[in-house]
CSV table of C-alpha atoms and ligand atoms in Angstrom, one decimal:
chain,number,residue,atom,x,y,z
V,27,MET,CA,178.2,193.3,110.6
V,28,LEU,CA,175.5,192.7,113.2
V,29,PRO,CA,176.2,194.8,116.4
V,30,GLU,CA,175.2,192.0,118.7
V,31,LYS,CA,174.8,188.2,118.7
V,32,TYR,CA,171.3,187.2,117.9
V,33,PRO,CA,170.2,183.6,118.2
V,34,THR,CA,169.4,182.0,114.8
V,35,ASP,CA,166.7,179.5,114.1
V,36,SER,CA,164.8,178.0,111.1
V,37,TRP,CA,163.6,181.5,110.1
V,38,THR,CA,167.1,182.9,109.7
V,39,ASN,CA,167.7,183.8,106.1
V,40,VAL,CA,170.1,186.9,106.1
V,41,PRO,CA,173.0,186.1,103.8
V,42,PRO,CA,176.6,187.2,104.6
V,43,THR,CA,176.6,189.6,101.7
V,44,ILE,CA,173.8,191.6,103.4
V,45,LEU,CA,175.4,191.4,106.8
V,46,ALA,CA,178.6,192.7,105.3
V,47,GLN,CA,176.9,195.9,104.2
V,48,TYR,CA,174.9,196.3,107.4
V,49,GLY,CA,175.8,199.5,109.2
V,50,ARG,CA,177.3,201.5,106.3
V,51,ARG,CA,174.6,204.1,106.9
V,52,LEU,CA,175.1,205.8,103.6
V,53,HIS,CA,172.3,208.3,104.4
V,54,VAL,CA,174.5,210.1,107.0
V,55,GLN,CA,177.9,209.8,105.3
V,56,PRO,CA,179.2,213.3,104.6
V,57,ASN,CA,179.2,214.2,100.9
V,58,HIS,CA,177.4,211.0,100.0
V,59,PRO,CA,174.7,211.6,97.4
V,60,LEU,CA,172.1,209.9,99.6
V,61,SER,CA,173.0,212.2,102.5
V,62,ILE,CA,172.8,215.3,100.2
V,63,THR,CA,169.4,214.1,99.0
V,64,ARG,CA,168.2,213.5,102.5
V,65,LYS,CA,169.2,216.9,103.6
V,66,LEU,CA,167.6,218.6,100.6
V,67,ILE,CA,164.3,216.8,101.3
V,68,GLU,CA,164.5,217.6,105.0
V,69,SER,CA,164.9,221.2,104.2
V,70,ARG,CA,161.4,221.2,102.5
V,71,PHE,CA,159.8,220.1,105.8
V,72,PRO,CA,160.9,222.9,108.2
V,73,GLY,CA,160.1,222.4,111.8
V,74,PHE,CA,160.1,218.6,111.5
V,75,ARG,CA,162.2,216.6,113.8
V,76,ASN,CA,164.7,214.4,111.9
V,77,HIS,CA,165.5,211.0,113.2
V,78,ASN,CA,168.5,209.5,111.4
V,79,ASP,CA,170.0,207.0,113.8
V,80,LEU,CA,167.3,204.4,114.5
V,81,PRO,CA,168.8,200.9,114.5
V,82,GLY,CA,168.0,198.6,111.6
V,83,ILE,CA,167.2,195.4,113.5
V,84,VAL,CA,163.6,195.5,114.7
V,85,THR,CA,161.0,193.1,115.9
V,86,VAL,CA,158.4,191.5,113.8
V,87,HIS,CA,155.9,193.4,115.9
V,88,GLN,CA,157.4,196.8,115.0
V,89,ASN,CA,157.8,196.1,111.3
V,90,PHE,CA,154.4,194.5,110.7
V,91,ASP,CA,152.0,194.1,113.7
V,92,SER,CA,152.2,197.6,115.0
V,93,LEU,CA,151.2,198.9,111.5
V,94,GLY,CA,148.2,196.5,111.2
V,95,PHE,CA,149.7,194.1,108.7
V,96,THR,CA,147.4,191.0,108.7
V,97,ALA,CA,148.9,187.7,109.9
V,98,ASP,CA,148.9,186.3,106.3
V,99,HIS,CA,150.3,189.5,104.6
V,100,PRO,CA,152.7,188.4,101.8
V,101,GLY,CA,155.3,191.0,103.0
V,102,ARG,CA,155.9,188.8,106.0
V,103,SER,CA,157.1,186.0,103.8
V,104,ARG,CA,160.7,184.8,104.1
V,105,ASN,CA,160.8,185.2,100.3
V,106,ASP,CA,160.5,189.0,100.8
V,107,THR,CA,162.0,189.7,104.1
V,108,TYR,CA,165.3,189.1,105.8
V,109,TYR,CA,164.8,187.4,109.2
V,110,ILE,CA,167.5,187.3,111.9
V,111,ASN,CA,165.2,184.8,113.6
V,112,LYS,CA,161.5,184.2,114.1
V,113,ASP,CA,160.9,187.4,116.1
V,114,THR,CA,163.6,189.7,114.7
V,115,LEU,CA,164.3,191.0,111.2
V,116,LEU,CA,166.1,193.7,109.2
V,117,ARG,CA,163.4,196.4,108.8
V,118,THR,CA,161.8,196.4,105.4
V,119,HIS,CA,160.7,200.0,105.7
V,120,THR,CA,161.1,203.0,107.9
V,121,SER,CA,157.4,202.7,108.9
V,122,ALA,CA,158.6,200.1,111.4
V,123,HIS,CA,159.4,203.1,113.7
V,124,GLU,CA,156.1,205.0,113.2
V,125,VAL,CA,154.3,203.9,116.3
V,126,ASP,CA,157.4,204.4,118.5
V,127,VAL,CA,157.9,207.9,117.3
V,128,PHE,CA,154.3,208.8,117.5
V,129,LYS,CA,154.3,207.4,121.1
V,130,ALA,CA,157.3,209.6,122.0
V,131,ASN,CA,155.1,212.5,120.8
V,132,THR,CA,157.9,215.1,120.7
V,133,SER,CA,156.8,217.0,117.5
V,134,ASN,CA,153.9,217.5,115.2
V,135,GLY,CA,156.1,216.6,112.2
V,136,TYR,CA,159.0,214.2,111.9
V,137,THR,CA,161.1,212.4,109.4
V,138,ILE,CA,163.0,209.0,109.8
V,139,SER,CA,165.7,208.2,107.3
V,140,ALA,CA,167.4,204.8,107.4
V,141,ASP,CA,168.7,201.8,105.6
V,142,VAL,CA,166.0,199.2,104.8
V,143,TYR,CA,166.3,195.6,103.6
V,144,ARG,CA,164.3,193.5,101.1
V,145,ARG,CA,164.6,190.4,99.1
V,146,ASP,CA,163.6,191.9,95.8
V,147,ALA,CA,164.2,192.1,92.1
V,148,VAL,CA,167.6,192.7,90.5
V,149,ASP,CA,167.7,195.7,88.1
V,150,ARG,CA,168.8,199.3,87.9
V,151,SER,CA,166.3,200.6,90.3
V,152,HIS,CA,166.1,197.8,92.9
V,153,TYR,CA,168.7,196.8,95.4
V,154,PRO,CA,168.4,194.5,98.5
V,155,ILE,CA,169.5,197.3,100.8
V,156,PHE,CA,168.2,200.8,100.1
V,157,HIS,CA,167.2,203.9,102.0
V,158,GLN,CA,163.9,205.4,102.9
V,159,MET,CA,162.7,208.6,104.4
V,160,GLU,CA,159.5,208.4,106.4
V,161,GLY,CA,157.7,211.6,107.0
V,162,ALA,CA,154.6,212.4,109.0
V,163,LEU,CA,152.6,215.4,110.1
V,164,THR,CA,149.7,215.4,112.5
V,165,TRP,CA,147.3,217.9,114.0
V,166,ASP,CA,145.9,217.3,117.5
V,167,ARG,CA,142.1,217.6,117.4
V,168,SER,CA,142.1,218.2,121.2
V,169,ASP,CA,144.0,221.5,120.5
V,170,PHE,CA,140.8,222.9,118.9
V,171,LYS,CA,137.3,223.7,120.2
V,172,THR,CA,135.6,221.9,117.4
V,173,ARG,CA,136.6,219.4,114.7
V,174,GLN,CA,135.8,222.1,112.1
V,175,ALA,CA,138.3,224.4,113.7
V,176,CYS,CA,141.0,221.8,113.2
V,177,VAL,CA,140.0,221.4,109.5
V,178,ASP,CA,140.2,225.2,109.2
V,179,GLN,CA,143.7,225.1,110.6
V,180,ILE,CA,144.8,222.4,108.2
V,181,THR,CA,143.2,224.5,105.4
V,182,THR,CA,145.2,227.5,106.5
V,183,ASP,CA,148.4,225.5,106.6
V,184,PHE,CA,147.6,224.1,103.2
V,185,GLU,CA,147.3,227.6,101.7
V,186,LYS,CA,150.6,228.5,103.2
V,187,LEU,CA,152.4,225.7,101.4
V,188,PRO,CA,154.6,226.8,98.4
V,189,LYS,CA,152.7,226.8,95.2
V,190,HIS,CA,154.1,225.3,92.0
V,191,ASP,CA,153.2,225.0,88.3
V,192,LEU,CA,154.2,221.4,87.8
V,193,VAL,CA,151.5,219.6,85.9
V,194,VAL,CA,150.7,216.4,87.9
V,195,GLU,CA,148.3,213.8,86.6
V,196,ASP,CA,145.8,213.1,89.3
V,197,PRO,CA,142.6,211.7,88.0
V,198,ASN,CA,141.5,210.0,91.2
V,199,PRO,CA,138.9,211.2,93.7
V,200,SER,CA,140.0,212.1,97.2
V,201,PHE,CA,138.8,208.7,98.3
V,202,HIS,CA,136.8,205.8,96.8
V,203,ALA,CA,134.5,203.5,98.6
V,204,GLU,CA,136.0,200.3,97.2
V,205,ARG,CA,139.4,201.2,95.9
V,206,ASN,CA,140.7,203.7,98.4
V,207,PRO,CA,138.3,204.2,101.3
V,208,LEU,CA,137.8,207.0,103.7
V,209,GLN,CA,138.1,205.8,107.3
V,210,GLU,CA,134.5,206.4,107.9
V,211,LYS,CA,134.4,205.7,111.6
V,212,HIS,CA,137.2,208.2,112.3
V,213,HIS,CA,137.3,210.9,109.7
V,214,THR,CA,134.8,213.2,108.1
V,215,PRO,CA,135.1,213.5,104.3
V,216,GLU,CA,136.4,217.1,104.8
V,217,GLU,CA,139.2,215.9,107.2
V,218,ALA,CA,140.4,213.2,104.8
V,219,GLU,CA,140.2,215.6,101.8
V,220,ILE,CA,142.2,218.4,103.4
V,221,ILE,CA,144.8,216.0,104.9
V,222,GLY,CA,145.2,214.4,101.5
V,223,ALA,CA,145.5,217.8,99.7
V,224,HIS,CA,148.1,219.0,102.2
V,225,LEU,CA,150.0,215.7,101.8
V,226,LYS,CA,150.1,215.8,98.0
V,227,ARG,CA,151.0,219.5,97.8
V,228,SER,CA,153.8,219.0,100.3
V,229,LEU,CA,155.3,216.1,98.3
V,230,GLU,CA,154.8,217.8,95.0
V,231,ASP,CA,156.8,220.7,96.4
V,232,MET,CA,159.5,218.2,97.3
V,233,VAL,CA,159.6,216.8,93.7
V,234,VAL,CA,159.6,220.3,92.3
V,235,THR,CA,162.7,221.2,94.4
V,236,ILE,CA,164.4,218.1,93.2
V,237,PHE,CA,163.7,218.8,89.6
V,238,THR,CA,164.7,222.4,89.9
V,239,GLU,CA,168.1,221.4,91.4
V,240,ALA,CA,168.5,218.7,88.7
V,241,ASP,CA,167.7,221.3,86.0
V,242,LYS,CA,170.3,223.7,87.3
V,243,ALA,CA,172.9,220.9,87.4
V,244,LEU,CA,172.1,220.0,83.8
V,245,ALA,CA,172.4,223.6,82.7
V,246,ALA,CA,175.7,224.0,84.5
V,247,ALA,CA,177.0,220.8,82.8
V,248,GLY,CA,176.0,222.4,79.5
V,249,GLN,CA,173.4,219.7,78.9
V,250,GLY,CA,170.3,221.8,78.5
V,251,SER,CA,167.2,221.4,80.7
V,252,GLN,CA,165.5,218.3,82.0
V,253,ALA,CA,162.5,219.0,79.9
V,254,GLU,CA,164.7,218.9,76.7
V,255,GLN,CA,166.2,215.6,77.7
V,256,GLU,CA,162.9,213.9,78.7
V,257,PRO,CA,159.5,215.4,79.2
V,258,LEU,CA,158.8,215.9,82.9
V,259,LYS,CA,155.8,213.7,83.8
V,260,VAL,CA,154.5,213.0,87.3
V,261,ARG,CA,151.4,211.2,88.4
V,262,TRP,CA,149.5,210.1,91.5
V,263,VAL,CA,148.2,206.6,91.5
V,264,GLU,CA,145.9,204.9,94.1
V,265,ALA,CA,147.7,202.5,96.4
V,266,PHE,CA,147.1,200.3,99.4
V,267,PHE,CA,149.0,200.2,102.7
V,268,PRO,CA,147.8,198.6,105.9
V,269,HIS,CA,148.8,201.8,107.8
V,270,THR,CA,147.1,204.5,105.7
V,271,SER,CA,143.8,205.0,104.0
V,272,PRO,CA,143.2,206.5,101.5
V,273,SER,CA,146.7,205.8,100.0
V,274,TRP,CA,148.7,206.9,97.0
V,275,GLU,CA,152.0,206.4,95.2
V,276,LEU,CA,153.8,209.1,93.3
V,277,GLU,CA,155.4,208.1,90.0
V,278,VAL,CA,157.9,210.0,87.8
V,279,TRP,CA,158.7,209.3,84.1
V,280,TRP,CA,162.3,208.2,84.0
V,281,ARG,CA,164.3,206.9,81.1
V,282,GLY,CA,161.2,205.6,79.3
V,283,ASP,CA,159.2,204.1,82.1
V,284,TRP,CA,157.2,205.1,85.2
V,285,LEU,CA,159.4,205.0,88.3
V,286,GLU,CA,157.6,204.8,91.7
V,287,VAL,CA,159.3,207.2,94.1
V,288,LEU,CA,157.1,207.1,97.2
V,289,GLY,CA,154.0,205.8,99.0
V,290,CYS,CA,151.8,207.8,101.3
V,291,GLY,CA,148.4,208.3,102.7
V,292,VAL,CA,146.1,209.4,105.6
V,293,ILE,CA,147.3,207.7,108.7
V,294,ASP,CA,145.3,204.8,109.9
V,295,GLN,CA,143.5,206.1,113.0
V,296,PRO,CA,143.7,202.8,115.0
V,297,LEU,CA,147.5,203.1,114.6
V,298,LEU,CA,147.4,206.5,116.3
V,299,VAL,CA,145.2,205.1,119.0
V,300,ARG,CA,147.7,202.3,119.6
V,301,ALA,CA,150.4,204.9,119.8
V,302,ASP,CA,148.5,206.7,122.6
V,303,VAL,CA,147.8,209.8,120.5
V,304,PRO,CA,144.2,209.1,119.6
V,305,ASP,CA,143.3,212.8,119.0
V,306,ARG,CA,145.9,213.3,116.4
V,307,ILE,CA,145.0,213.1,112.7
V,308,GLY,CA,147.4,213.4,109.8
V,309,TRP,CA,149.4,212.0,106.9
V,310,ALA,CA,152.5,209.9,106.4
V,311,PHE,CA,154.8,209.1,103.5
V,312,GLY,CA,157.7,206.8,102.7
V,313,ILE,CA,160.2,207.9,100.0
V,314,GLY,CA,162.8,205.8,98.3
V,315,LEU,CA,165.9,208.0,98.7
V,316,GLU,CA,167.9,206.2,96.0
V,317,ARG,CA,165.2,206.8,93.4
V,318,ILE,CA,165.1,210.5,94.2
V,319,ALA,CA,168.9,210.8,94.2
V,320,MET,CA,169.0,209.1,90.8
V,321,LEU,CA,166.7,211.9,89.5
V,322,LEU,CA,168.6,214.6,91.2
V,323,PHE,CA,172.1,213.7,90.1
V,324,GLY,CA,171.3,211.7,87.0
V,325,ILE,CA,172.7,208.5,88.5
V,326,PRO,CA,171.8,205.7,86.1
V,327,ASP,CA,172.2,202.6,88.3
V,328,ILE,CA,171.3,202.0,91.9
V,329,ARG,CA,174.4,199.9,92.5
V,330,LEU,CA,176.6,203.0,92.2
V,331,PHE,CA,175.5,204.2,95.6
V,332,TRP,CA,177.5,201.4,97.2
V,333,SER,CA,180.7,202.2,95.2
V,334,LYS,CA,183.8,203.0,97.1
V,335,ASP,CA,185.5,204.1,93.9
V,336,ALA,CA,186.9,207.7,94.2
V,337,ARG,CA,185.7,208.3,90.6
V,338,PHE,CA,182.2,208.1,92.0
V,339,LEU,CA,182.5,209.5,95.5
V,340,SER,CA,184.6,212.5,94.5
V,341,GLN,CA,181.7,213.9,92.4
V,342,PHE,CA,179.6,214.9,95.3
V,343,ASP,CA,180.1,217.8,97.6
V,344,GLU,CA,177.5,219.0,100.2
V,345,GLY,CA,179.0,222.5,100.3
V,346,LYS,CA,178.5,223.1,96.5
V,347,PRO,CA,175.5,223.3,94.2
V,348,ILE,CA,174.3,219.9,92.9
V,349,ARG,CA,176.4,218.7,90.0
V,350,ARG,CA,175.3,216.3,87.3
V,351,PHE,CA,176.9,212.8,87.8
V,352,GLN,CA,179.4,212.1,85.0
V,353,ALA,CA,179.6,208.4,84.1
V,354,PHE,CA,183.3,207.5,84.4
V,355,SER,CA,183.0,204.7,82.0
V,356,LYS,CA,180.4,202.4,80.6
V,357,HIS,CA,181.5,198.9,80.3
V,358,PRO,CA,179.9,196.4,78.0
V,359,ALA,CA,177.1,194.2,79.2
V,360,ALA,CA,177.3,190.4,79.1
V,361,PRO,CA,173.9,188.8,79.0
V,362,ARG,CA,173.6,185.1,79.6
V,363,ASP,CA,170.4,182.9,79.8
V,364,VAL,CA,169.7,180.1,82.1
V,365,SER,CA,166.8,177.7,81.3
V,366,PHE,CA,165.7,174.9,83.6
V,367,TRP,CA,163.0,172.5,84.4
V,368,LEU,CA,161.5,172.9,87.9
V,369,PRO,CA,161.1,169.8,90.0
V,370,LYS,CA,157.4,168.6,89.7
V,371,SER,CA,156.8,169.4,93.4
V,372,ASN,CA,157.7,173.0,93.0
V,373,ALA,CA,154.7,174.7,91.4
V,374,PRO,CA,153.5,177.4,91.7
V,375,VAL,CA,156.4,179.7,91.4
V,376,VAL,CA,155.8,183.0,93.0
V,377,ALA,CA,157.0,185.9,90.9
V,378,ASN,CA,157.9,189.3,92.3
V,379,THR,CA,155.0,191.6,92.8
V,380,PRO,CA,155.8,195.3,92.9
V,381,ALA,CA,156.6,196.4,96.5
V,382,ALA,CA,155.2,193.2,98.0
V,383,ALA,CA,156.5,194.2,101.4
V,384,SER,CA,153.9,196.9,101.9
V,385,SER,CA,151.3,196.8,99.3
V,386,ALA,CA,148.2,194.8,98.6
V,387,PRO,CA,148.4,191.0,98.9
V,388,SER,CA,149.7,189.6,95.6
V,389,PRO,CA,147.4,187.5,93.6
V,390,ALA,CA,150.1,184.8,93.5
V,391,GLY,CA,149.9,184.6,97.3
V,392,GLY,CA,153.5,185.0,98.5
V,393,GLN,CA,152.9,183.9,102.0
V,394,GLN,CA,154.9,181.2,103.5
V,395,THR,CA,154.4,180.8,107.2
V,396,GLU,CA,157.0,178.2,108.1
V,397,PRO,CA,160.2,177.2,106.4
V,398,SER,CA,159.8,173.7,105.0
V,399,LEU,CA,161.2,171.2,107.5
V,400,ASP,CA,160.5,167.9,105.7
V,401,GLY,CA,163.9,167.7,104.0
V,402,ALA,CA,162.5,168.1,100.5
V,403,ALA,CA,164.2,170.6,98.1
V,404,PRO,CA,163.0,174.1,99.1
V,405,VAL,CA,160.4,175.6,96.8
V,406,PHE,CA,161.9,177.9,94.3
V,407,HIS,CA,160.8,181.5,94.4
V,408,GLU,CA,162.1,184.1,92.0
V,409,ASN,CA,163.7,186.1,94.8
V,410,ASP,CA,165.9,183.0,95.5
V,411,LEU,CA,167.5,183.4,92.1
V,412,MET,CA,167.9,187.2,92.7
V,413,GLU,CA,169.8,186.4,95.9
V,414,ILE,CA,171.9,183.7,94.4
V,415,ALA,CA,172.9,186.1,91.7
V,416,ARG,CA,173.8,188.9,94.2
V,417,ASN,CA,175.7,186.5,96.4
V,418,THR,CA,177.7,185.1,93.6
V,419,ALA,CA,178.2,188.0,91.3
V,420,GLY,CA,177.9,190.8,93.8
V,421,ASP,CA,177.5,194.2,92.1
V,422,ASP,CA,178.6,192.7,88.7
V,423,VAL,CA,175.0,191.6,88.1
V,424,GLU,CA,173.0,194.4,86.7
V,425,ASP,CA,169.6,192.8,85.8
V,426,VAL,CA,167.7,189.5,86.2
V,427,LYS,CA,164.6,189.0,84.1
V,428,LEU,CA,162.2,186.2,83.4
V,429,ILE,CA,162.1,185.8,79.6
V,430,ASP,CA,160.3,182.5,79.2
V,431,ASP,CA,157.9,180.4,81.2
V,432,PHE,CA,156.0,177.4,79.8
V,433,VAL,CA,154.5,174.1,80.9
V,434,HIS,CA,155.3,171.1,78.8
V,435,PRO,CA,151.9,169.9,77.3
V,436,LYS,CA,152.7,166.2,77.8
V,437,THR,CA,154.7,166.0,81.0
V,438,GLY,CA,153.2,168.9,82.7
V,439,ARG,CA,156.7,170.1,83.8
V,440,ARG,CA,157.4,173.7,84.0
V,441,SER,CA,160.3,175.4,82.4
V,442,LEU,CA,161.7,178.8,83.2
V,443,CYS,CA,164.3,180.9,81.4
V,444,TYR,CA,166.0,183.9,83.0
V,445,ARG,CA,168.2,186.4,81.3
V,446,ILE,CA,171.0,187.5,83.7
V,447,THR,CA,172.9,190.6,82.6
V,448,TYR,CA,176.4,190.9,83.9
V,449,ARG,CA,178.1,194.3,83.8
V,450,SER,CA,180.7,195.7,86.1
V,451,LEU,CA,180.6,199.3,87.1
V,452,GLU,CA,184.4,199.4,87.4
V,453,LYS,CA,185.9,197.3,84.6
V,454,THR,CA,185.2,195.3,81.6
V,455,LEU,CA,184.2,191.7,82.4
V,456,THR,CA,185.9,189.2,80.2
V,457,THR,CA,183.9,186.4,78.5
V,458,GLU,CA,185.5,183.9,80.8
V,459,GLU,CA,184.6,185.9,83.9
V,460,ALA,CA,181.0,186.3,82.9
V,461,ASN,CA,180.8,182.6,82.0
V,462,ALA,CA,182.3,181.6,85.3
V,463,LEU,CA,179.8,183.7,87.2
V,464,HIS,CA,177.0,182.3,85.2
V,465,GLU,CA,178.1,178.7,85.6
V,466,ARG,CA,178.3,179.1,89.4
V,467,ILE,CA,174.8,180.6,89.6
V,468,SER,CA,173.4,177.8,87.4
V,469,GLN,CA,175.0,175.1,89.5
V,470,GLU,CA,173.6,176.7,92.7
V,471,LEU,CA,170.1,176.5,91.2
V,472,VAL,CA,170.7,172.8,90.7
V,473,SER,CA,172.1,172.1,94.1
V,474,ASP,CA,169.7,174.3,96.1
V,475,PHE,CA,166.5,173.8,94.3
V,476,GLY,CA,166.9,170.5,92.4
V,477,VAL,CA,166.2,172.1,89.0
V,478,GLN,CA,167.3,170.5,85.8
V,479,LEU,CA,169.3,172.7,83.4
V,480,ARG,CA,168.2,172.6,79.8
G,519,LIG,C1,156.5,201.4,101.8
G,519,LIG,O1,157.6,200.9,102.2
G,519,LIG,C2,155.6,202.1,102.8
G,519,LIG,N1,156.1,201.9,104.1
G,519,LIG,C3,155.6,203.6,102.4
G,519,LIG,C4,154.6,204.4,103.2
G,519,LIG,C5,155.0,205.1,104.4
G,519,LIG,C6,153.3,204.4,102.9
G,519,LIG,C7,154.1,205.8,105.1
G,519,LIG,C8,152.3,205.1,103.6
G,519,LIG,C9,152.7,205.8,104.7
G,519,LIG,P1,156.8,200.8,99.3
G,519,LIG,O2,157.1,199.3,99.5
G,519,LIG,O3,156.0,201.2,98.1
G,519,LIG,O4,156.1,201.4,100.5
G,519,LIG,O5,158.2,201.5,99.3
G,519,LIG,C10,158.4,202.9,99.3
G,519,LIG,C11,159.4,203.4,98.2
G,519,LIG,O6,160.7,202.7,98.5
G,519,LIG,C12,159.1,203.0,96.8
G,519,LIG,O7,158.1,203.9,96.3
G,519,LIG,C13,160.4,203.1,96.1
G,519,LIG,O8,160.8,204.4,95.9
G,519,LIG,C14,161.3,202.6,97.2
G,519,LIG,N2,161.7,201.1,97.0
G,519,LIG,C15,160.9,200.0,97.2
G,519,LIG,N3,161.6,198.9,97.0
G,519,LIG,C16,162.9,199.3,96.6
G,519,LIG,C17,164.1,198.6,96.2
G,519,LIG,N4,164.2,197.3,96.2
G,519,LIG,N5,165.2,199.3,95.9
G,519,LIG,C18,165.1,200.7,95.9
G,519,LIG,N6,164.0,201.4,96.3
G,519,LIG,C19,162.9,200.7,96.6
G,520,LIG,MG1,155.2,200.7,96.4
């Protein structure tokens, strides 16, 4: 529940199901897999100051403006972000605290681990509340006689980082004029290059640590090695964040698909100027802790982290070596489809874009500045269905996917079909239970968005 009373207004869109989970702080619960994962990552960044208690309600300024998000950035949309009111929201990322922590200027390196909130897709690797770890390391150019001396120091620090023999696909140049620019006004190519190299090596070391522990756990469980189960593949891809440039994301091959585990880059220099540390240069990253924990323990579904079931919680022990998660049961899935005509006024539907909250503007243009006040049925956005499904079925909904989308050639009306997969983590859902959930979700689409079921 919210710690204080906040005034609500036409921007308020936090549902009770989210508020009910607010404050569980799984990342600091003893013996919770997210806490174990956090500590393991923290241990790879010695000397960093670890902030684990920053409150989750922040201002729009902290979450977006302080990082240089443009006024029309899609991440600000009420379709993607939970607003308490016009000026206050549930942080969508731990970057919301970057400027404040840089301002306090108490250490060269820091991490911030916390719960973050997003209206997002429903599937095994997305959840509306998840946990991130922010990390940053800076060097103060004013500590050195020349800029070259600072570059030399970063180079020395880079050479001291643990080496590894993990093969990482990284076909991209250190920066690229159009796709991933150097901050020309602020950094020399040498500065950006060595900061980027230090950043990537540090994060690769983190991933190697996770895989090594995961491997040991597999072997201890008599399940062979990770490499036998699935080839270990890791790659860097170019990315965009308003608060870093150049920027990258790290992806890991997981159960037949690329899983994005973190975003990072060379810190935007104007951000450091705003934080009153204009002479510092360096890097920052934001890791999805659940994604890493899933790799570490072999946890197959992100909903499990919220389980209060002893069969889940009893499997984790901070004092012992990492153990492979043992599924306590796999209950059958109950897929159900819902097809409907959108009201004519609705088009265009905005589909989920990956990581809309922080990445490049989506081509579909997710922005919505003001809630509609004209009394018309609200415009349907895919994330509305995601939320209805979560609110109605809770953790019994496993996946929601668009499977058909067409426009009637004569009437011009648009039809969508979504497949909603129901599966409880704790018991077998009966046909009647799945039908009842599906019926409630379908009816809510009708009453909230004026769709016509087919
Ligand atoms: C960010 O949030 C940036 N603030 C990260 C960053 C920090 C970049 C500092 C540069 C410098 P992104 O939206 O990609 O980026 O999210 C970061 C990670 O959070 C993702 O890579 C993913 O691992 C995780 N994540 C994102 N959405 C979800 C979700 N719905 N459920 C679980 N994990 C998620
Ligand atoms: Mg991303």
